[in-house]
Short mmCIF file of C-alpha atoms and ligand atoms in Angstrom, two decimals:
data_model
loop_
_atom_site.label_atom_id
_atom_site.label_comp_id
_atom_site.label_asym_id
_atom_site.label_seq_id
_atom_site.Cartn_x
_atom_site.Cartn_y
_atom_site.Cartn_z
CA MET A 20 61.05 52.51 15.96
CA ALA A 21 61.89 49.22 15.53
CA ARG A 22 66.00 50.23 14.11
CA SER A 23 65.93 52.78 16.62
CA TYR A 24 65.87 50.04 19.36
CA VAL A 25 68.59 47.85 17.85
CA ARG A 26 70.52 51.29 17.07
CA GLU A 27 70.15 51.42 20.98
CA ALA A 28 71.21 47.44 21.56
CA ARG A 29 74.37 48.07 19.79
CA ARG A 30 74.58 51.40 21.01
CA ARG A 31 74.56 49.83 24.37
CA GLY A 32 76.88 46.83 24.27
CA LEU A 33 73.88 44.39 24.81
CA GLY A 34 75.50 41.46 22.34
CA ARG A 35 75.14 40.18 19.01
CA ARG A 36 71.65 39.23 18.22
CA ARG A 37 71.92 35.73 17.48
CA GLU A 38 73.68 35.28 21.33
CA ARG A 39 70.77 37.13 23.04
CA VAL A 40 68.74 35.57 21.52
CA ARG A 41 69.67 31.79 22.84
CA GLU A 42 69.77 33.81 26.43
CA ILE A 43 65.48 35.44 25.81
CA VAL A 44 65.26 31.57 25.12
CA ASP A 45 66.76 30.21 28.56
CA ARG A 46 65.20 32.93 30.56
CA LEU A 47 61.80 33.19 28.86
CA SER A 48 61.22 29.05 29.15
CA ARG A 49 62.69 29.11 32.66
CA GLU A 50 59.59 31.97 33.16
CA HIS A 51 57.13 30.47 31.49
CA SER A 52 57.06 27.54 31.38
CA ASP A 53 53.54 26.30 31.00
CA ALA A 54 53.52 28.60 27.38
CA GLN A 55 51.54 26.69 25.20
CA ILE A 56 48.61 27.74 22.50
CA ALA A 57 45.58 28.76 24.32
CA LEU A 58 43.26 27.45 21.85
CA ARG A 59 41.79 23.31 22.53
CA PHE A 60 41.91 20.28 20.25
CA ARG A 61 41.92 17.06 19.81
CA SER A 62 42.93 16.39 16.64
CA ASP A 63 44.45 17.88 13.60
CA LEU A 64 41.59 18.70 12.18
CA GLU A 65 39.83 20.08 15.85
CA LEU A 66 43.44 22.16 15.03
CA LEU A 67 42.91 23.58 11.57
CA VAL A 68 39.58 24.73 12.72
CA SER A 69 40.08 26.51 15.67
CA VAL A 70 43.33 28.71 14.63
CA MET A 71 40.72 29.60 11.98
CA LEU A 72 37.90 30.83 14.24
CA SER A 73 40.38 32.80 15.91
CA ALA A 74 41.10 35.48 12.92
CA GLN A 75 39.96 38.31 14.65
CA THR A 76 38.79 37.14 17.78
CA THR A 77 40.41 36.25 21.26
CA ASP A 78 41.75 32.05 22.28
CA THR A 79 38.94 32.22 25.02
CA ASN A 80 36.31 32.87 22.90
CA VAL A 81 36.95 30.33 20.14
CA ASN A 82 37.11 28.39 23.46
CA ARG A 83 34.18 29.35 24.11
CA VAL A 84 32.44 27.93 20.82
CA THR A 85 34.37 24.96 19.74
CA PRO A 86 33.52 22.05 22.14
CA THR A 87 29.86 21.82 21.11
CA LEU A 88 31.19 22.45 17.46
CA PHE A 89 33.48 19.71 17.11
CA ARG A 90 31.24 16.87 18.51
CA LYS A 91 28.84 18.06 15.74
CA TYR A 92 31.48 18.46 13.44
CA ARG A 93 33.75 15.41 13.32
CA SER A 94 35.06 15.08 9.81
CA PRO A 95 35.75 17.31 6.83
CA ALA A 96 32.59 15.73 5.42
CA ASP A 97 30.08 16.68 8.46
CA TYR A 98 31.12 20.60 7.79
CA LEU A 99 29.91 20.27 4.35
CA ALA A 100 26.75 18.10 5.09
CA VAL A 101 24.89 21.54 6.59
CA PRO A 102 23.31 24.28 4.81
CA GLN A 103 25.80 27.01 5.04
CA GLU A 104 23.69 29.06 7.02
CA GLU A 105 23.38 25.84 9.63
CA LEU A 106 27.44 26.73 10.39
CA GLU A 107 27.12 30.61 10.27
CA GLN A 108 25.05 29.99 13.39
CA ASP A 109 27.42 27.66 14.62
CA ILE A 110 30.38 29.73 14.71
CA TYR A 111 28.10 33.00 15.11
CA PRO A 112 29.98 33.64 18.09
CA THR A 113 33.58 34.25 16.99
CA GLY A 114 32.56 37.42 14.95
CA PHE A 115 32.86 37.31 10.77
CA TYR A 116 30.82 34.37 10.60
CA ARG A 117 30.26 35.00 6.83
CA GLN A 118 33.77 34.79 5.93
CA LYS A 119 35.43 31.87 8.24
CA THR A 120 32.56 29.86 7.72
CA LYS A 121 32.98 30.20 3.55
CA ALA A 122 36.41 29.65 4.02
CA ILE A 123 36.11 26.80 6.67
CA ARG A 124 33.59 25.08 3.77
CA GLY A 125 36.58 25.63 0.82
CA THR A 126 39.04 24.28 3.25
CA MET A 127 37.30 21.32 3.46
CA ARG A 128 35.95 21.04 0.56
CA MET A 129 40.49 20.81 -0.78
CA LEU A 130 40.42 18.52 2.39
CA LEU A 131 38.78 15.58 0.69
CA GLU A 132 39.73 16.55 -2.94
CA GLU A 133 43.31 16.66 -2.45
CA PHE A 134 44.49 15.10 0.64
CA ASP A 135 42.60 12.46 1.68
CA GLY A 136 40.57 14.18 3.71
CA GLU A 137 44.00 14.13 5.84
CA VAL A 138 45.13 18.27 7.21
CA PRO A 139 48.13 18.68 5.79
CA ARG A 140 51.97 18.99 6.46
CA ARG A 141 54.04 21.22 4.93
CA ILE A 142 53.71 24.93 4.46
CA GLU A 143 53.59 25.07 1.12
CA GLU A 144 50.62 22.47 1.05
CA LEU A 145 48.41 24.68 3.71
CA VAL A 146 48.81 27.90 2.77
CA ARG A 147 47.07 26.36 -0.76
CA LEU A 148 43.56 26.02 1.97
CA PRO A 149 41.49 28.83 1.40
CA GLY A 150 41.35 31.73 4.21
CA VAL A 151 44.63 30.16 5.46
CA ALA A 152 47.60 32.29 5.84
CA ARG A 153 50.83 31.83 6.40
CA LYS A 154 50.60 33.04 9.81
CA THR A 155 47.62 30.17 10.66
CA ALA A 156 50.00 27.36 8.86
CA ASN A 157 52.72 28.15 10.52
CA VAL A 158 50.79 27.55 14.18
CA VAL A 159 49.39 25.07 11.79
CA ALA A 160 52.88 23.45 11.65
CA ALA A 161 54.39 24.61 14.58
CA GLU A 162 51.27 21.99 16.54
CA LEU A 163 51.92 19.14 14.28
CA GLY A 164 55.86 19.04 15.71
CA ASP A 165 57.70 21.10 13.00
CA ALA A 166 57.16 24.56 12.62
CA GLN A 167 58.83 25.43 8.96
CA GLY A 168 58.24 29.19 10.52
CA ILE A 169 57.78 31.63 12.86
CA VAL A 170 54.87 32.72 14.33
CA VAL A 171 54.37 36.40 13.88
CA ASP A 172 51.66 37.86 15.70
CA THR A 173 50.88 41.20 17.40
CA HIS A 174 52.76 39.75 20.39
CA VAL A 175 55.39 38.43 18.77
CA ARG A 176 56.00 41.43 16.88
CA ARG A 177 56.62 43.97 19.49
CA LEU A 178 58.40 42.49 22.14
CA ALA A 179 60.68 41.55 18.57
CA GLN A 180 61.26 44.86 18.09
CA ARG A 181 61.66 46.02 21.84
CA LEU A 182 64.52 43.13 22.07
CA GLY A 183 66.06 44.72 19.35
CA LEU A 184 66.44 41.34 16.88
CA THR A 185 64.14 43.15 14.13
CA ARG A 186 64.87 46.48 13.02
CA ASN A 187 60.70 45.73 10.64
CA ASP A 188 57.43 46.53 10.60
CA ASP A 189 56.41 43.89 8.48
CA PRO A 190 55.18 41.30 9.94
CA VAL A 191 56.97 38.83 6.76
CA LYS A 192 60.20 40.43 7.15
CA ILE A 193 60.32 39.99 11.16
CA GLU A 194 59.57 35.94 10.35
CA ARG A 195 62.85 36.09 8.29
CA ASP A 196 64.61 38.21 10.20
CA LEU A 197 63.92 35.60 13.59
CA MET A 198 64.59 32.52 11.24
CA ARG A 199 68.31 33.52 11.00
CA ILE A 200 68.61 34.21 14.84
CA VAL A 201 66.77 31.81 16.81
CA PRO A 202 67.52 28.25 16.76
CA ARG A 203 65.63 25.83 14.65
CA GLU A 204 64.69 23.77 18.11
CA HIS A 205 63.02 26.80 19.53
CA TRP A 206 61.28 28.14 15.63
CA GLY A 207 57.51 26.24 17.53
CA ARG A 208 58.08 27.17 20.83
CA PHE A 209 60.00 30.82 20.46
CA PRO A 210 56.55 32.14 19.55
CA HIS A 211 54.37 30.72 22.19
CA LEU A 212 57.36 32.63 24.71
CA LEU A 213 57.31 35.89 23.48
CA ILE A 214 53.53 36.01 23.58
CA TRP A 215 53.33 34.85 27.10
CA HIS A 216 55.73 37.45 28.24
CA GLY A 217 53.60 39.73 25.92
CA ARG A 218 50.43 39.24 27.68
CA ARG A 219 52.25 39.23 31.35
CA VAL A 220 55.03 41.57 31.60
CA CYS A 221 55.38 43.33 28.61
CA ASP A 222 52.34 44.84 27.50
CA ALA A 223 51.92 47.43 24.91
CA ARG A 224 51.10 49.98 27.02
CA SER A 225 52.71 50.14 29.76
CA PRO A 226 54.91 46.79 29.90
CA ARG A 227 56.12 46.14 34.02
CA CYS A 228 60.57 46.21 32.77
CA GLU A 229 61.21 46.56 36.16
CA ASP A 230 58.98 42.42 36.66
CA CYS A 231 60.42 41.73 33.06
CA VAL A 232 63.75 38.59 33.51
CA LEU A 233 65.23 40.39 30.21
CA GLU A 234 65.80 44.10 31.52
CA ASP A 235 69.11 43.77 30.88
CA LEU A 236 68.85 42.19 26.99
CA CYS A 237 66.19 44.43 26.45
CA PRO A 238 67.07 47.65 24.54
CA ALA A 239 63.91 49.25 25.27
CA SER A 240 63.91 48.50 29.05
CA ARG A 241 62.58 51.99 30.51
CA LEU A 242 64.73 50.96 34.11
CA ALA A 243 68.17 51.15 32.18
CA ALA A 244 66.98 53.99 29.88
CA ALA A 245 65.97 56.14 33.61
CA ILE A 246 69.36 55.00 34.67
CA SER A 247 71.79 55.71 31.60
CA SER A 248 70.04 58.86 30.21
CA GLY A 249 69.06 60.30 34.12
CA ALA A 250 66.75 63.40 34.30
CA SER A 251 68.13 65.70 32.02
CA GLU A 252 69.35 63.35 29.31
CA ARG A 253 67.85 62.98 26.10
CA ALA A 254 66.00 59.31 25.72
CA PRO A 255 65.84 58.15 22.14
CA ALA A 256 63.58 59.32 20.59
CA ALA A 257 61.45 55.33 20.33
CA ARG A 258 61.77 55.71 24.21
CA ALA A 259 60.78 59.13 24.82
CA SER A 260 56.61 57.40 25.18
CA THR A 261 55.78 54.37 26.00
CA PRO A 262 57.75 51.64 24.41
CA GLY A 263 55.48 50.38 21.26
S1 SF4 B 114 63.29 45.00 29.54
FE1 SF4 B 114 59.98 46.36 29.29
S2 SF4 B 114 60.35 46.52 27.58
FE2 SF4 B 114 62.00 45.47 27.51
S3 SF4 B 114 60.90 42.90 27.49
FE3 SF4 B 114 60.78 43.28 29.34
S4 SF4 B 114 59.26 44.57 30.10
FE4 SF4 B 114 59.71 44.69 28.14
#
């Protein structure tokens, strides 16, 4: 599917990916000037814990739990000072509470033993923390002001594919493709723009192409497809059904 959108972009003469991506950033920055991380936190440690809790659940769900959680647990040592079951109870509503408790406690232990109780800023260090995968590390590094990669979640993946910015399905390969074409100063902001556009306009099942500021830049646009192919002409295989 992703491959066909890259081909379709070329067929329609939409321009080089590198140039298109600059325009995409400009337009989405105007359209979603409020795009930012939805998790609420007040310190590096709260950021790290929030992102760890957000696995397999919504940011809203995490935000419901963290105000109470962060009043009780203020330092890495606090997470280790209570019995495991108590922390499990405290994060229970975020789901996968046993695995998350294990990961958080392991991470707190490593922060104390190897990082003087501070949250490290380098991706190579962040991914050494138990339960912290590259996506979590990327989110944390970007929010700490030093994005060293590009976060690829389900929205970023879908939009990068629909916009013909990648031929790949694998998040690691998609990130690599995006890092080649997105200017470094936008690495932190770019995912937020795609995520918010994905939530507000480019829905997985029913994208609102008619309301989309990227419509003329997008090889997956349903409008352009309808105009160029007409009712009788065969549409590209990827657009025969709902994009995505
Ligand atoms: S034109 Fe349609 S498919 Fe393309 S980004 Fe906009 S909403 Fe998504």
